[in-house]
Amino acid sequence: MTLEELKALVRTVPDFPAPGILFRDLTTLISDGEGFAETVRALSERAEAADSELIAGIEARGFIFGAAVAARLRLPFLPVRKPGKLPVPTIGIDYALEYGRDRLEIDPDRVRDGQRATIVDDLIATGGTALAAAELLRLAGAAVSHALFVIDLPDLFGAERLRGAGITVEALMDFHGH
Ligand code: AMP
């Protein structure tokens, strides 16, 4: 299956969750068994080349892809969670969204000092979420050198922001526009 064929499995929903946003919905890709498997294979290949020791997936859609990559490579999976979800003491980071603020939390005991972590999420837009996840992982002692996405929206320059923080960014496909 080619990346073009994978891209054709992404559903675009206009004006969701707000007017003017083109929502790139991966529900249609993961409901195609071959498409999901090929997506996970392609992400895993990149995580393996990055010599990752830990896969960190961002809640919620980053769990779908990140957990599958971690299992395929037999690497530990770290959920980067929305606030208040983990049942143990956490470390967290607040970050700005386009409208308002949000917070991510992790269990710092699941990260070893210097462990090479790769971030996985479904999509990078402004990069704010992935950058916050990278800062949080670094706070816990991880070495974050790579971030992998199924989709990049290059017109929002998120990948450039991550590269500015010393992170190699790879995405399987691009969509122009917002
Ligand atoms: P950002 O922090 O701006 O890079 O936003 C990234 C997060 O928001 C990702 O976890 C995506 O799931 C979600 N997201 C942002 N824009 C879109 C979009 N156009 N379509 C689907 N998901 C999006």
PDB file of C-alpha atoms and ligand atoms in Angstrom:
ATOM      1  CA  MET A   1       0.000   0.000   0.000  1.00  0.00           C
ATOM      2  CA  THR A   2       1.457   3.399  -0.975  1.00  0.00           C
ATOM      3  CA  LEU A   3       1.402   6.575   1.104  1.00  0.00           C
ATOM      4  CA  GLU A   4      -0.937   8.069  -1.535  1.00  0.00           C
ATOM      5  CA  GLU A   5      -3.358   5.181  -0.969  1.00  0.00           C
ATOM      6  CA  LEU A   6      -3.118   5.750   2.799  1.00  0.00           C
ATOM      7  CA  LYS A   7      -3.804   9.439   2.318  1.00  0.00           C
ATOM      8  CA  ALA A   8      -6.942   8.588   0.372  1.00  0.00           C
ATOM      9  CA  LEU A   9      -8.237   6.775   3.496  1.00  0.00           C
ATOM     10  CA  VAL A  10      -8.267  10.016   5.539  1.00  0.00           C
ATOM     11  CA  ARG A  11     -11.699  11.634   5.778  1.00  0.00           C
ATOM     12  CA  THR A  12     -11.875  15.427   5.701  1.00  0.00           C
ATOM     13  CA  VAL A  13     -14.764  16.954   7.656  1.00  0.00           C
ATOM     14  CA  PRO A  14     -15.290  20.694   7.097  1.00  0.00           C
ATOM     15  CA  ASP A  15     -16.219  23.027   9.975  1.00  0.00           C
ATOM     16  CA  PHE A  16     -15.425  20.566  12.787  1.00  0.00           C
ATOM     17  CA  PRO A  17     -15.051  21.214  15.700  1.00  0.00           C
ATOM     18  CA  ALA A  18     -15.446  24.902  14.772  1.00  0.00           C
ATOM     19  CA  PRO A  19     -16.294  26.869  11.603  1.00  0.00           C
ATOM     20  CA  GLY A  20     -13.376  27.135   9.180  1.00  0.00           C
ATOM     21  CA  ILE A  21     -11.490  24.057  10.432  1.00  0.00           C
ATOM     22  CA  LEU A  22     -10.911  21.151   8.055  1.00  0.00           C
ATOM     23  CA  PHE A  23     -10.821  18.208  10.449  1.00  0.00           C
ATOM     24  CA  ARG A  24      -8.572  15.393   9.179  1.00  0.00           C
ATOM     25  CA  ASP A  25     -10.313  12.326  10.548  1.00  0.00           C
ATOM     26  CA  LEU A  26      -8.295   9.108  10.833  1.00  0.00           C
ATOM     27  CA  THR A  27     -11.297   6.977  11.885  1.00  0.00           C
ATOM     28  CA  THR A  28     -11.665   5.954   8.255  1.00  0.00           C
ATOM     29  CA  LEU A  29      -7.984   4.976   7.979  1.00  0.00           C
ATOM     30  CA  ILE A  30      -7.981   2.813  11.127  1.00  0.00           C
ATOM     31  CA  SER A  31     -11.203   1.118  10.072  1.00  0.00           C
ATOM     32  CA  ASP A  32      -9.281  -0.222   7.056  1.00  0.00           C
ATOM     33  CA  GLY A  33      -7.242  -3.153   8.427  1.00  0.00           C
ATOM     34  CA  GLU A  34      -4.576  -2.979   5.720  1.00  0.00           C
ATOM     35  CA  GLY A  35      -4.366   0.803   5.975  1.00  0.00           C
ATOM     36  CA  PHE A  36      -3.985   0.760   9.746  1.00  0.00           C
ATOM     37  CA  ALA A  37      -1.344  -1.978   9.601  1.00  0.00           C
ATOM     38  CA  GLU A  38       0.625  -0.147   6.905  1.00  0.00           C
ATOM     39  CA  THR A  39       0.455   3.121   8.879  1.00  0.00           C
ATOM     40  CA  VAL A  40       1.778   1.394  12.009  1.00  0.00           C
ATOM     41  CA  ARG A  41       4.493  -0.352   9.969  1.00  0.00           C
ATOM     42  CA  ALA A  42       5.643   2.927   8.394  1.00  0.00           C
ATOM     43  CA  LEU A  43       5.717   4.739  11.757  1.00  0.00           C
ATOM     44  CA  SER A  44       7.525   1.798  13.396  1.00  0.00           C
ATOM     45  CA  GLU A  45      10.185   1.796  10.691  1.00  0.00           C
ATOM     46  CA  ARG A  46      10.925   5.435  11.503  1.00  0.00           C
ATOM     47  CA  ALA A  47      10.904   4.886  15.282  1.00  0.00           C
ATOM     48  CA  GLU A  48      13.306   1.980  14.839  1.00  0.00           C
ATOM     49  CA  ALA A  49      15.645   4.063  12.658  1.00  0.00           C
ATOM     50  CA  ALA A  50      15.604   6.731  15.399  1.00  0.00           C
ATOM     51  CA  ASP A  51      16.892   4.101  17.833  1.00  0.00           C
ATOM     52  CA  SER A  52      13.980   4.804  20.174  1.00  0.00           C
ATOM     53  CA  GLU A  53      13.911   3.245  23.627  1.00  0.00           C
ATOM     54  CA  LEU A  54      10.490   4.584  24.643  1.00  0.00           C
ATOM     55  CA  ILE A  55       7.371   5.504  22.674  1.00  0.00           C
ATOM     56  CA  ALA A  56       5.321   8.349  24.167  1.00  0.00           C
ATOM     57  CA  GLY A  57       1.789   8.682  22.758  1.00  0.00           C
ATOM     58  CA  ILE A  58      -0.307  11.809  23.293  1.00  0.00           C
ATOM     59  CA  GLU A  59      -3.928  11.388  24.479  1.00  0.00           C
ATOM     60  CA  ALA A  60      -6.115  10.450  22.788  1.00  0.00           C
ATOM     61  CA  ARG A  61      -5.418   9.660  19.145  1.00  0.00           C
ATOM     62  CA  GLY A  62      -1.689   9.353  19.772  1.00  0.00           C
ATOM     63  CA  PHE A  63      -2.512   6.297  21.897  1.00  0.00           C
ATOM     64  CA  ILE A  64      -3.959   4.462  18.892  1.00  0.00           C
ATOM     65  CA  PHE A  65      -0.805   4.765  16.825  1.00  0.00           C
ATOM     66  CA  GLY A  66       1.831   5.048  19.567  1.00  0.00           C
ATOM     67  CA  ALA A  67       0.724   1.938  21.446  1.00  0.00           C
ATOM     68  CA  ALA A  68       0.658  -0.089  18.227  1.00  0.00           C
ATOM     69  CA  VAL A  69       4.170   1.098  17.300  1.00  0.00           C
ATOM     70  CA  ALA A  70       5.490   0.298  20.790  1.00  0.00           C
ATOM     71  CA  ALA A  71       4.024  -3.220  20.731  1.00  0.00           C
ATOM     72  CA  ARG A  72       5.374  -3.873  17.237  1.00  0.00           C
ATOM     73  CA  LEU A  73       8.888  -2.822  18.309  1.00  0.00           C
ATOM     74  CA  ARG A  74       8.562  -4.404  21.785  1.00  0.00           C
ATOM     75  CA  LEU A  75       9.316  -1.032  23.372  1.00  0.00           C
ATOM     76  CA  PRO A  76       7.761   0.508  26.475  1.00  0.00           C
ATOM     77  CA  PHE A  77       4.755   2.768  25.849  1.00  0.00           C
ATOM     78  CA  LEU A  78       4.247   5.933  27.903  1.00  0.00           C
ATOM     79  CA  PRO A  79       0.804   7.565  27.835  1.00  0.00           C
ATOM     80  CA  VAL A  80       1.005  11.381  27.902  1.00  0.00           C
ATOM     81  CA  ARG A  81      -2.338  12.102  29.526  1.00  0.00           C
ATOM     82  CA  LYS A  82      -4.889  14.841  29.925  1.00  0.00           C
ATOM     83  CA  PRO A  83      -5.026  16.185  33.513  1.00  0.00           C
ATOM     84  CA  GLY A  84      -6.387  14.144  36.397  1.00  0.00           C
ATOM     85  CA  LYS A  85      -6.349  10.743  34.657  1.00  0.00           C
ATOM     86  CA  LEU A  86      -3.317   9.061  36.227  1.00  0.00           C
ATOM     87  CA  PRO A  87      -3.817   7.420  39.654  1.00  0.00           C
ATOM     88  CA  VAL A  88      -0.306   8.269  40.914  1.00  0.00           C
ATOM     89  CA  PRO A  89       1.688  11.474  41.584  1.00  0.00           C
ATOM     90  CA  THR A  90       2.411  13.089  38.232  1.00  0.00           C
ATOM     91  CA  ILE A  91       4.434  15.867  36.701  1.00  0.00           C
ATOM     92  CA  GLY A  92       2.585  18.148  34.327  1.00  0.00           C
ATOM     93  CA  ILE A  93       2.915  21.067  31.955  1.00  0.00           C
ATOM     94  CA  ASP A  94       0.409  23.768  31.058  1.00  0.00           C
ATOM     95  CA  TYR A  95       0.423  25.053  27.494  1.00  0.00           C
ATOM     96  CA  ALA A  96      -1.461  27.527  25.355  1.00  0.00           C
ATOM     97  CA  LEU A  97      -4.035  26.437  22.800  1.00  0.00           C
ATOM     98  CA  GLU A  98      -5.447  28.610  20.015  1.00  0.00           C
ATOM     99  CA  TYR A  99      -8.322  29.349  22.419  1.00  0.00           C
ATOM    100  CA  GLY A 100      -7.455  28.858  26.090  1.00  0.00           C
ATOM    101  CA  ARG A 101      -5.053  26.527  27.838  1.00  0.00           C
ATOM    102  CA  ASP A 102      -4.574  22.816  28.390  1.00  0.00           C
ATOM    103  CA  ARG A 103      -2.364  20.521  30.438  1.00  0.00           C
ATOM    104  CA  LEU A 104      -0.523  17.237  29.920  1.00  0.00           C
ATOM    105  CA  GLU A 105       0.671  14.862  32.651  1.00  0.00           C
ATOM    106  CA  ILE A 106       2.897  11.804  32.917  1.00  0.00           C
ATOM    107  CA  ASP A 107       4.045   9.365  35.574  1.00  0.00           C
ATOM    108  CA  PRO A 108       7.709  10.391  35.877  1.00  0.00           C
ATOM    109  CA  ASP A 109       8.672   6.993  37.320  1.00  0.00           C
ATOM    110  CA  ARG A 110       8.078   5.420  33.895  1.00  0.00           C
ATOM    111  CA  VAL A 111      10.997   7.406  32.374  1.00  0.00           C
ATOM    112  CA  ARG A 112      14.678   6.589  32.839  1.00  0.00           C
ATOM    113  CA  ASP A 113      17.317   9.341  32.853  1.00  0.00           C
ATOM    114  CA  GLY A 114      18.663   9.784  29.330  1.00  0.00           C
ATOM    115  CA  GLN A 115      16.166   7.338  27.800  1.00  0.00           C
ATOM    116  CA  ARG A 116      15.693   8.036  24.074  1.00  0.00           C
ATOM    117  CA  ALA A 117      12.002   8.850  23.681  1.00  0.00           C
ATOM    118  CA  THR A 118      10.027   9.244  20.461  1.00  0.00           C
ATOM    119  CA  ILE A 119       6.724  11.130  20.552  1.00  0.00           C
ATOM    120  CA  VAL A 120       3.825   9.790  18.477  1.00  0.00           C
ATOM    121  CA  ASP A 121       0.598  11.616  17.671  1.00  0.00           C
ATOM    122  CA  ASP A 122      -1.956  11.458  14.886  1.00  0.00           C
ATOM    123  CA  LEU A 123      -1.428  14.968  13.566  1.00  0.00           C
ATOM    124  CA  ILE A 124       0.771  18.031  14.025  1.00  0.00           C
ATOM    125  CA  ALA A 125      -0.873  21.407  13.467  1.00  0.00           C
ATOM    126  CA  THR A 126       0.705  24.338  15.380  1.00  0.00           C
ATOM    127  CA  GLY A 127       2.992  21.957  17.258  1.00  0.00           C
ATOM    128  CA  GLY A 128       1.933  23.324  20.656  1.00  0.00           C
ATOM    129  CA  THR A 129       0.768  19.953  21.973  1.00  0.00           C
ATOM    130  CA  ALA A 130       3.815  17.985  20.827  1.00  0.00           C
ATOM    131  CA  LEU A 131       6.193  20.686  22.066  1.00  0.00           C
ATOM    132  CA  ALA A 132       4.564  20.588  25.518  1.00  0.00           C
ATOM    133  CA  ALA A 133       4.875  16.779  25.529  1.00  0.00           C
ATOM    134  CA  ALA A 134       8.566  17.070  24.605  1.00  0.00           C
ATOM    135  CA  GLU A 135       9.211  19.587  27.396  1.00  0.00           C
ATOM    136  CA  LEU A 136       7.444  17.343  29.886  1.00  0.00           C
ATOM    137  CA  LEU A 137       9.416  14.267  28.846  1.00  0.00           C
ATOM    138  CA  ARG A 138      12.641  16.252  29.070  1.00  0.00           C
ATOM    139  CA  LEU A 139      11.647  17.413  32.553  1.00  0.00           C
ATOM    140  CA  ALA A 140      11.332  13.736  33.499  1.00  0.00           C
ATOM    141  CA  GLY A 141      14.869  13.105  32.179  1.00  0.00           C
ATOM    142  CA  ALA A 142      14.160  11.668  28.729  1.00  0.00           C
ATOM    143  CA  ALA A 143      16.197  12.574  25.638  1.00  0.00           C
ATOM    144  CA  VAL A 144      13.552  13.564  23.094  1.00  0.00           C
ATOM    145  CA  SER A 145      15.063  13.627  19.640  1.00  0.00           C
ATOM    146  CA  HIS A 146      12.206  12.451  17.385  1.00  0.00           C
ATOM    147  CA  ALA A 147       8.495  13.025  16.891  1.00  0.00           C
ATOM    148  CA  LEU A 148       6.350  11.013  14.469  1.00  0.00           C
ATOM    149  CA  PHE A 149       2.942  11.896  13.074  1.00  0.00           C
ATOM    150  CA  VAL A 150       0.595  10.361  10.569  1.00  0.00           C
ATOM    151  CA  ILE A 151      -0.323  13.843   9.250  1.00  0.00           C
ATOM    152  CA  ASP A 152       1.494  17.177   9.095  1.00  0.00           C
ATOM    153  CA  LEU A 153      -0.324  20.427   8.340  1.00  0.00           C
ATOM    154  CA  PRO A 154       2.766  22.279   7.067  1.00  0.00           C
ATOM    155  CA  ASP A 155       0.970  25.614   6.643  1.00  0.00           C
ATOM    156  CA  LEU A 156       0.720  25.841  10.453  1.00  0.00           C
ATOM    157  CA  PHE A 157       4.514  25.445  10.898  1.00  0.00           C
ATOM    158  CA  GLY A 158       4.319  23.037  13.852  1.00  0.00           C
ATOM    159  CA  ALA A 159       7.089  20.823  12.494  1.00  0.00           C
ATOM    160  CA  GLU A 160       9.347  23.878  12.228  1.00  0.00           C
ATOM    161  CA  ARG A 161       8.672  24.764  15.870  1.00  0.00           C
ATOM    162  CA  LEU A 162       9.638  21.255  16.943  1.00  0.00           C
ATOM    163  CA  ARG A 163      12.767  21.331  14.806  1.00  0.00           C
ATOM    164  CA  GLY A 164      13.667  24.593  16.576  1.00  0.00           C
ATOM    165  CA  ALA A 165      13.597  22.598  19.825  1.00  0.00           C
ATOM    166  CA  GLY A 166      16.094  20.093  18.422  1.00  0.00           C
ATOM    167  CA  ILE A 167      13.532  17.451  17.471  1.00  0.00           C
ATOM    168  CA  THR A 168      13.560  15.547  14.185  1.00  0.00           C
ATOM    169  CA  VAL A 169      10.021  15.514  12.811  1.00  0.00           C
ATOM    170  CA  GLU A 170       8.635  12.982  10.371  1.00  0.00           C
ATOM    171  CA  ALA A 171       5.079  12.643   9.073  1.00  0.00           C
ATOM    172  CA  LEU A 172       3.681  10.094   6.646  1.00  0.00           C
ATOM    173  CA  MET A 173       1.608  12.646   4.733  1.00  0.00           C
ATOM    174  CA  ASP A 174       0.899  16.374   4.406  1.00  0.00           C
ATOM    175  CA  PHE A 175      -2.338  18.275   3.971  1.00  0.00           C
ATOM    176  CA  HIS A 176      -2.146  21.899   2.890  1.00  0.00           C
ATOM    177  CA  GLY A 177      -4.498  24.441   4.467  1.00  0.00           C
ATOM    178  CA  HIS A 178      -5.682  24.552   8.052  1.00  0.00           C
TER     179      HIS A 178
HETATM  180  P1  AMP B   1      -1.388  21.365  17.680  1.00  0.00           P
HETATM  181  O1  AMP B   1      -1.070  21.417  19.139  1.00  0.00           O
HETATM  182  O2  AMP B   1      -1.885  22.659  17.140  1.00  0.00           O
HETATM  183  O3  AMP B   1      -0.228  20.808  16.859  1.00  0.00           O
HETATM  184  O4  AMP B   1      -2.620  20.383  17.529  1.00  0.00           O
HETATM  185  C1  AMP B   1      -2.408  19.039  17.527  1.00  0.00           C
HETATM  186  C2  AMP B   1      -3.562  18.236  18.086  1.00  0.00           C
HETATM  187  O5  AMP B   1      -4.842  18.748  17.720  1.00  0.00           O
HETATM  188  C3  AMP B   1      -3.442  16.848  17.549  1.00  0.00           C
HETATM  189  O6  AMP B   1      -3.427  15.960  18.667  1.00  0.00           O
HETATM  190  C4  AMP B   1      -4.633  16.643  16.654  1.00  0.00           C
HETATM  191  O7  AMP B   1      -5.302  15.490  17.052  1.00  0.00           O
HETATM  192  C5  AMP B   1      -5.528  17.864  16.848  1.00  0.00           C
HETATM  193  N1  AMP B   1      -5.794  18.625  15.588  1.00  0.00           N
HETATM  194  C6  AMP B   1      -5.411  19.904  15.327  1.00  0.00           C
HETATM  195  N2  AMP B   1      -5.833  20.309  14.116  1.00  0.00           N
HETATM  196  C7  AMP B   1      -6.496  19.266  13.576  1.00  0.00           C
HETATM  197  C8  AMP B   1      -7.152  19.042  12.301  1.00  0.00           C
HETATM  198  N3  AMP B   1      -7.233  19.986  11.333  1.00  0.00           N
HETATM  199  N4  AMP B   1      -7.703  17.825  12.089  1.00  0.00           N
HETATM  200  C9  AMP B   1      -7.638  16.858  13.036  1.00  0.00           C
HETATM  201  N5  AMP B   1      -7.041  17.002  14.237  1.00  0.00           N
HETATM  202  C10 AMP B   1      -6.476  18.188  14.519  1.00  0.00           C
END
